[in-house]
């Protein structure tokens, strides 16, 4: 568990149902800037950081020795003991990954990011299912709502229900996707910026100009079409961009376009982290991760994950984004894709052939 945050409640034992944009070919001038590192609980969260943490925790990205040492010293998980038969090396595991749009000027527990990952130690494979934040959910025992509203609702009822919002989400998402969920991780937005900056930026190919400003939360997106190397701020703008309020307006995008850009950035960052340069920087990268997350995964379990999955390849991690049809204010999920996502998770847990990414 990060030293900058409070621990999540113990796991329940019940059933779980253009600012820094640079053109690649242009000469770059390095300017030293004073780095201000926010560690506030009220930082925004992002899907990209969730995925990076998942892979960082599982794979170790070529630097397992450092990570093992780090968790021997305390790590960022909980201090609870784990039975040997429940370790990642002994059985498949599932994790719920959440990201909330919680900002200093806009406090919120709405989960803009909802993903579930399944991991299998025998096949050394993982499947990560992601759902649009506006997904319409109609589930027995729960009020009909957008999927991103449930965590906030559970948070508001913690004092009266006596059940943590995190455990409530594990139960609900387990029921929705028809898998038992073992762990939950909630990640802080600032860590994404830190990871990109620690790796020296990320290379992308911007498909169209992007421009959007918001004086309330300080957003100032100004990205130009073409190959570019983005710093942490601009990489975040790139994966978040949805619409334009500039004059002239730039082309907008929907949640599905954002998912594609997020996967593009993720793959680029994973490649950089697995390179020699990335390996040499892994200590700082993992510190950035640890300073910006909360989880109920035990440190002993995290060490087991590292030992079990540190050689996992990108090809053995299947990302399965579920899409649907937008009819304001909801996304109505494609039933075939949702069933494919459920089967993909179950297949990974059962040790069947790894699922392929949904087109």
XYZ file of C-alpha atoms in Angstrom:
359
model
C 0.000 0.000 0.000
C 1.297 3.412 -0.804
C 2.604 5.320 2.171
C 0.613 8.325 0.983
C -2.769 6.641 1.279
C -4.843 4.762 3.808
C -5.248 1.021 3.485
C -8.340 -0.529 2.006
C -10.446 -2.677 4.320
C -9.342 -6.327 4.681
C -10.682 -8.671 2.033
C -13.992 -10.269 2.880
C -14.087 -14.057 3.037
C -17.640 -14.304 1.751
C -18.625 -15.190 -1.814
C -17.616 -12.673 -4.458
C -20.147 -12.605 -7.141
C 0.643 20.698 -27.358
C 2.475 21.501 -24.129
C 5.227 18.931 -24.272
C 4.483 17.439 -27.704
C 7.589 16.780 -29.780
C 7.819 15.541 -33.359
C 9.913 12.369 -33.530
C 12.128 13.628 -36.306
C 12.590 17.125 -34.955
C 15.692 17.901 -32.888
C 14.942 17.959 -29.192
C 16.302 20.419 -26.697
C 16.477 19.094 -23.199
C 15.491 21.598 -20.574
C 15.643 20.768 -16.923
C 12.359 21.400 -15.222
C 11.557 21.236 -11.592
C 9.291 18.251 -11.164
C 6.398 18.717 -8.795
C 5.038 15.343 -7.757
C 1.493 15.376 -6.424
C 0.520 12.584 -4.089
C -2.929 13.833 -3.176
C -5.782 11.402 -2.641
C -7.844 13.707 -4.861
C -5.834 13.126 -8.039
C -7.645 11.870 -11.121
C -7.473 8.257 -12.208
C -6.968 6.832 -15.650
C -7.428 3.546 -17.407
C -3.869 3.604 -18.670
C -2.352 3.593 -15.200
C -4.548 0.674 -14.211
C -3.315 -1.379 -17.123
C 0.299 -0.391 -16.527
C 0.098 -1.367 -12.878
C -1.452 -4.693 -13.777
C 1.385 -5.497 -16.148
C 4.011 -3.980 -13.872
C 2.871 -6.073 -10.917
C 2.508 -9.254 -12.944
C 5.443 -9.088 -15.264
C 8.026 -7.182 -13.300
C 8.977 -6.126 -16.830
C 12.395 -7.720 -16.688
C 13.406 -6.498 -13.237
C 11.914 -9.040 -10.851
C 14.842 -8.897 -8.445
C 14.265 -5.235 -7.658
C 10.535 -5.733 -7.214
C 11.009 -8.738 -4.963
C 13.369 -6.712 -2.795
C 10.881 -3.836 -2.719
C 8.065 -6.020 -1.414
C 10.373 -7.667 1.123
C 10.761 -4.134 2.496
C 7.016 -3.548 2.712
C 5.725 -2.889 -0.796
C 2.394 -1.201 -1.440
C 0.046 -4.084 -0.609
C -1.401 -5.188 2.728
C 0.432 -7.115 5.440
C -2.087 -9.962 5.734
C -0.784 -13.521 5.462
C -1.787 -15.730 2.518
C -2.254 -19.504 2.625
C 0.160 -21.276 0.285
C -2.721 -22.781 -1.684
C -4.115 -19.306 -2.391
C -0.908 -17.838 -3.826
C -0.691 -16.753 -7.467
C 1.791 -19.547 -8.105
C -0.768 -22.153 -7.013
C -4.085 -20.986 -8.489
C -5.651 -18.627 -11.034
C -6.659 -15.205 -9.710
C -8.964 -12.358 -10.709
C -8.629 -8.629 -10.068
C -11.022 -5.709 -10.391
C -9.307 -2.509 -11.548
C -11.053 0.808 -10.884
C -10.235 4.413 -11.748
C -12.245 7.379 -10.493
C -12.518 10.929 -11.795
C -11.626 12.353 -8.387
C -10.019 15.798 -8.617
C -9.320 18.626 -6.149
C -11.850 20.896 -7.870
C -14.174 18.064 -8.806
C -14.404 15.445 -6.023
C -16.142 12.328 -7.293
C -16.226 8.570 -6.838
C -17.609 7.867 -10.305
C -15.500 5.106 -11.840
C -14.535 6.184 -15.334
C -12.457 3.015 -15.605
C -13.773 -0.489 -14.955
C -11.688 -3.542 -15.864
C -11.478 -7.137 -14.698
C -8.351 -9.251 -15.188
C -7.985 -13.033 -14.983
C -4.545 -14.645 -14.519
C -3.482 -18.260 -14.882
C -0.134 -19.539 -13.534
C -0.131 -22.746 -15.590
C -0.542 -21.038 -18.965
C 1.292 -17.852 -17.903
C -1.511 -15.847 -19.515
C -3.870 -13.011 -18.617
C -7.132 -11.625 -19.975
C -8.191 -8.037 -19.275
C -11.831 -7.096 -19.953
C -12.723 -3.395 -20.077
C -16.204 -1.862 -20.025
C -17.337 1.619 -21.144
C -18.037 3.927 -18.214
C -21.568 4.684 -19.477
C -22.551 1.006 -19.710
C -26.219 0.469 -18.830
C -26.482 -2.219 -16.153
C -29.634 -4.130 -15.329
C -28.646 -6.712 -12.721
C -30.776 -8.631 -10.244
C -30.429 -7.167 -6.744
C -29.197 -3.772 -7.954
C -30.906 -0.623 -9.182
C -30.604 0.020 -12.915
C -27.840 2.538 -13.539
C -24.660 3.444 -15.387
C -21.865 1.132 -14.390
C -19.690 4.053 -13.285
C -22.233 5.156 -10.650
C -22.205 2.046 -8.453
C -18.904 2.653 -6.657
C -20.013 6.152 -5.641
C -23.334 4.767 -4.399
C -21.606 2.049 -2.377
C -19.204 4.640 -0.928
C -22.109 6.768 0.268
C -23.615 3.780 2.102
C -20.494 2.359 3.756
C -21.336 3.748 7.210
C -24.821 2.244 7.230
C -24.138 -1.005 5.354
C -20.911 -1.866 7.147
C -19.516 -3.171 3.845
C -16.705 -1.441 1.994
C -17.469 -0.035 -1.450
C -14.545 -2.048 -2.788
C -16.021 -5.346 -1.580
C -19.446 -4.328 -2.893
C -17.900 -3.692 -6.308
C -16.141 -7.056 -6.303
C -19.429 -8.796 -5.577
C -21.420 -6.839 -8.172
C -18.847 -7.091 -10.961
C -18.351 -10.770 -10.227
C -22.071 -11.294 -10.711
C -22.117 -9.176 -13.879
C -19.214 -11.037 -15.510
C -19.951 -14.439 -13.968
C -16.578 -14.844 -12.220
C -15.485 -14.688 -8.587
C -13.260 -11.643 -8.037
C -10.379 -11.981 -5.594
C -8.868 -8.501 -5.411
C -9.519 -4.844 -6.175
C -7.124 -2.011 -7.006
C -8.011 1.695 -7.187
C -5.413 3.817 -8.940
C -4.451 7.465 -8.898
C -4.314 9.511 -12.067
C -1.039 11.260 -11.264
C 0.881 8.016 -11.558
C 0.254 7.848 -15.300
C 2.024 11.156 -15.851
C 4.896 10.048 -13.644
C 5.359 6.750 -15.510
C 5.445 8.417 -18.936
C 7.883 11.072 -17.733
C 10.118 8.508 -16.000
C 10.378 6.621 -19.310
C 11.255 9.784 -21.226
C 7.929 10.150 -23.057
C 5.899 7.901 -25.336
C 5.796 7.695 -29.155
C 2.369 7.757 -30.832
C 0.841 8.561 -34.212
C -1.908 11.163 -33.719
C -4.666 10.596 -36.289
C -6.151 14.115 -36.153
C -5.671 17.480 -34.434
C -7.090 17.621 -30.896
C -8.020 20.833 -29.092
C -9.975 21.333 -25.859
C -9.687 23.680 -22.868
C -11.344 23.727 -19.452
C -10.495 26.529 -17.040
C -12.223 24.720 -14.164
C -9.903 21.709 -13.999
C -6.973 23.203 -15.935
C -7.293 20.966 -19.004
C -5.509 22.417 -22.048
C -5.356 19.885 -24.895
C -3.559 21.044 -28.039
C -2.166 18.137 -30.058
C -1.307 18.100 -33.765
C -1.814 15.301 -36.284
C 1.183 13.099 -37.037
C 3.951 11.105 -35.305
C 4.874 12.633 -31.957
C 6.673 11.989 -28.711
C 4.437 12.983 -25.800
C 5.354 13.815 -22.228
C 3.169 12.762 -19.303
C 0.747 15.682 -19.527
C 0.255 15.381 -23.271
C -0.016 11.588 -23.180
C -2.840 11.979 -20.681
C -4.510 14.545 -22.948
C -4.174 12.108 -25.846
C -5.927 9.228 -24.068
C -8.619 11.458 -22.486
C -9.636 13.593 -25.484
C -13.336 13.366 -26.404
C -14.567 16.647 -27.882
C -13.443 20.112 -28.935
C -14.568 23.542 -27.761
C -11.915 25.436 -29.710
C -12.369 27.672 -32.725
C -12.125 26.132 -35.228
C -13.290 22.876 -33.660
C -11.222 19.750 -34.084
C -12.725 16.339 -34.763
C -14.256 14.694 -31.683
C -14.062 11.053 -30.604
C -16.113 8.607 -28.544
C -15.228 6.193 -25.732
C -14.374 3.473 -28.233
C -11.849 5.751 -29.986
C -10.361 6.580 -26.600
C -10.014 2.879 -25.806
C -8.039 2.393 -29.032
C -5.707 5.285 -28.177
C -5.263 3.978 -24.646
C -4.265 0.566 -25.980
C -1.841 2.249 -28.408
C -0.151 4.125 -25.579
C -0.168 1.074 -23.326
C 1.560 -1.105 -25.905
C 4.153 1.594 -26.573
C 4.897 2.015 -22.864
C 5.124 -1.720 -22.231
C 7.614 -1.980 -25.097
C 9.676 0.831 -23.587
C 9.576 -0.722 -20.121
C 10.798 -4.044 -21.508
C 13.704 -2.379 -23.320
C 17.127 -2.054 -21.705
C 16.511 1.628 -20.997
C 13.178 0.824 -19.385
C 14.687 -1.912 -17.227
C 17.230 0.558 -15.873
C 14.382 2.926 -14.945
C 12.028 0.322 -13.476
C 12.786 1.348 -9.893
C 11.528 4.885 -10.442
C 8.583 3.607 -12.480
C 7.448 1.250 -9.732
C 7.877 3.986 -7.129
C 5.534 6.149 -9.228
C 3.055 3.267 -9.269
C 3.308 2.631 -5.540
C 2.758 6.274 -4.678
C -0.529 6.367 -6.540
C -2.581 3.301 -5.740
C -4.694 1.565 -3.126
C -5.172 -2.185 -3.144
C -6.246 -5.107 -0.983
C -3.645 -7.414 -2.559
C -1.293 -8.737 0.103
C 2.440 -8.036 -0.258
C 3.053 -11.771 -0.034
C 0.636 -12.282 -2.922
C 2.287 -9.551 -4.989
C 5.649 -11.275 -4.539
C 4.070 -14.518 -5.708
C 2.647 -12.735 -8.758
C 6.065 -11.355 -9.625
C 7.744 -14.729 -9.263
C 5.002 -16.406 -11.303
C 4.416 -13.894 -14.091
C 7.562 -11.827 -14.494
C 8.373 -13.477 -17.842
C 4.869 -13.087 -19.261
C 4.919 -11.705 -22.810
C 2.617 -9.080 -24.279
C 1.315 -11.753 -26.640
C -0.045 -13.686 -23.651
C -2.029 -10.720 -22.321
C -5.368 -10.492 -24.149
C -7.170 -7.149 -23.927
C -10.899 -7.589 -24.519
C -12.712 -4.230 -24.730
C -16.499 -4.599 -24.707
C -18.340 -2.136 -26.940
C -21.962 -1.303 -27.616
C -24.370 1.295 -28.969
C -24.538 4.832 -27.594
C -28.064 6.077 -26.917
C -27.783 9.017 -24.545
C -27.099 8.797 -21.683
C -26.115 5.108 -21.853
C -23.980 2.668 -23.789
C -26.061 -0.442 -24.433
C -23.563 -3.284 -24.477
C -23.385 -5.700 -27.386
C -24.660 -8.969 -25.877
C -22.381 -11.100 -28.036
C -19.304 -9.147 -26.956
C -20.318 -9.287 -23.304
C -20.735 -13.055 -23.489
C -17.376 -13.316 -25.275
C -15.784 -11.303 -22.460
C -17.265 -13.623 -19.835
C -16.077 -16.694 -21.718
C -12.620 -15.160 -22.202
C -12.206 -14.656 -18.456
C -13.501 -18.142 -17.704
C -11.266 -19.699 -20.366
C -8.185 -18.051 -18.884
C -9.095 -19.225 -15.394
C -9.701 -22.753 -16.695
C -6.392 -22.813 -18.555
C -7.986 -22.948 -22.003
C -6.573 -21.217 -25.064
C -6.056 -17.491 -24.509
C -8.846 -15.280 -25.803
C -8.210 -12.922 -28.667
C -8.963 -9.229 -28.434
C -12.473 -8.243 -29.428
C -12.382 -6.434 -32.799
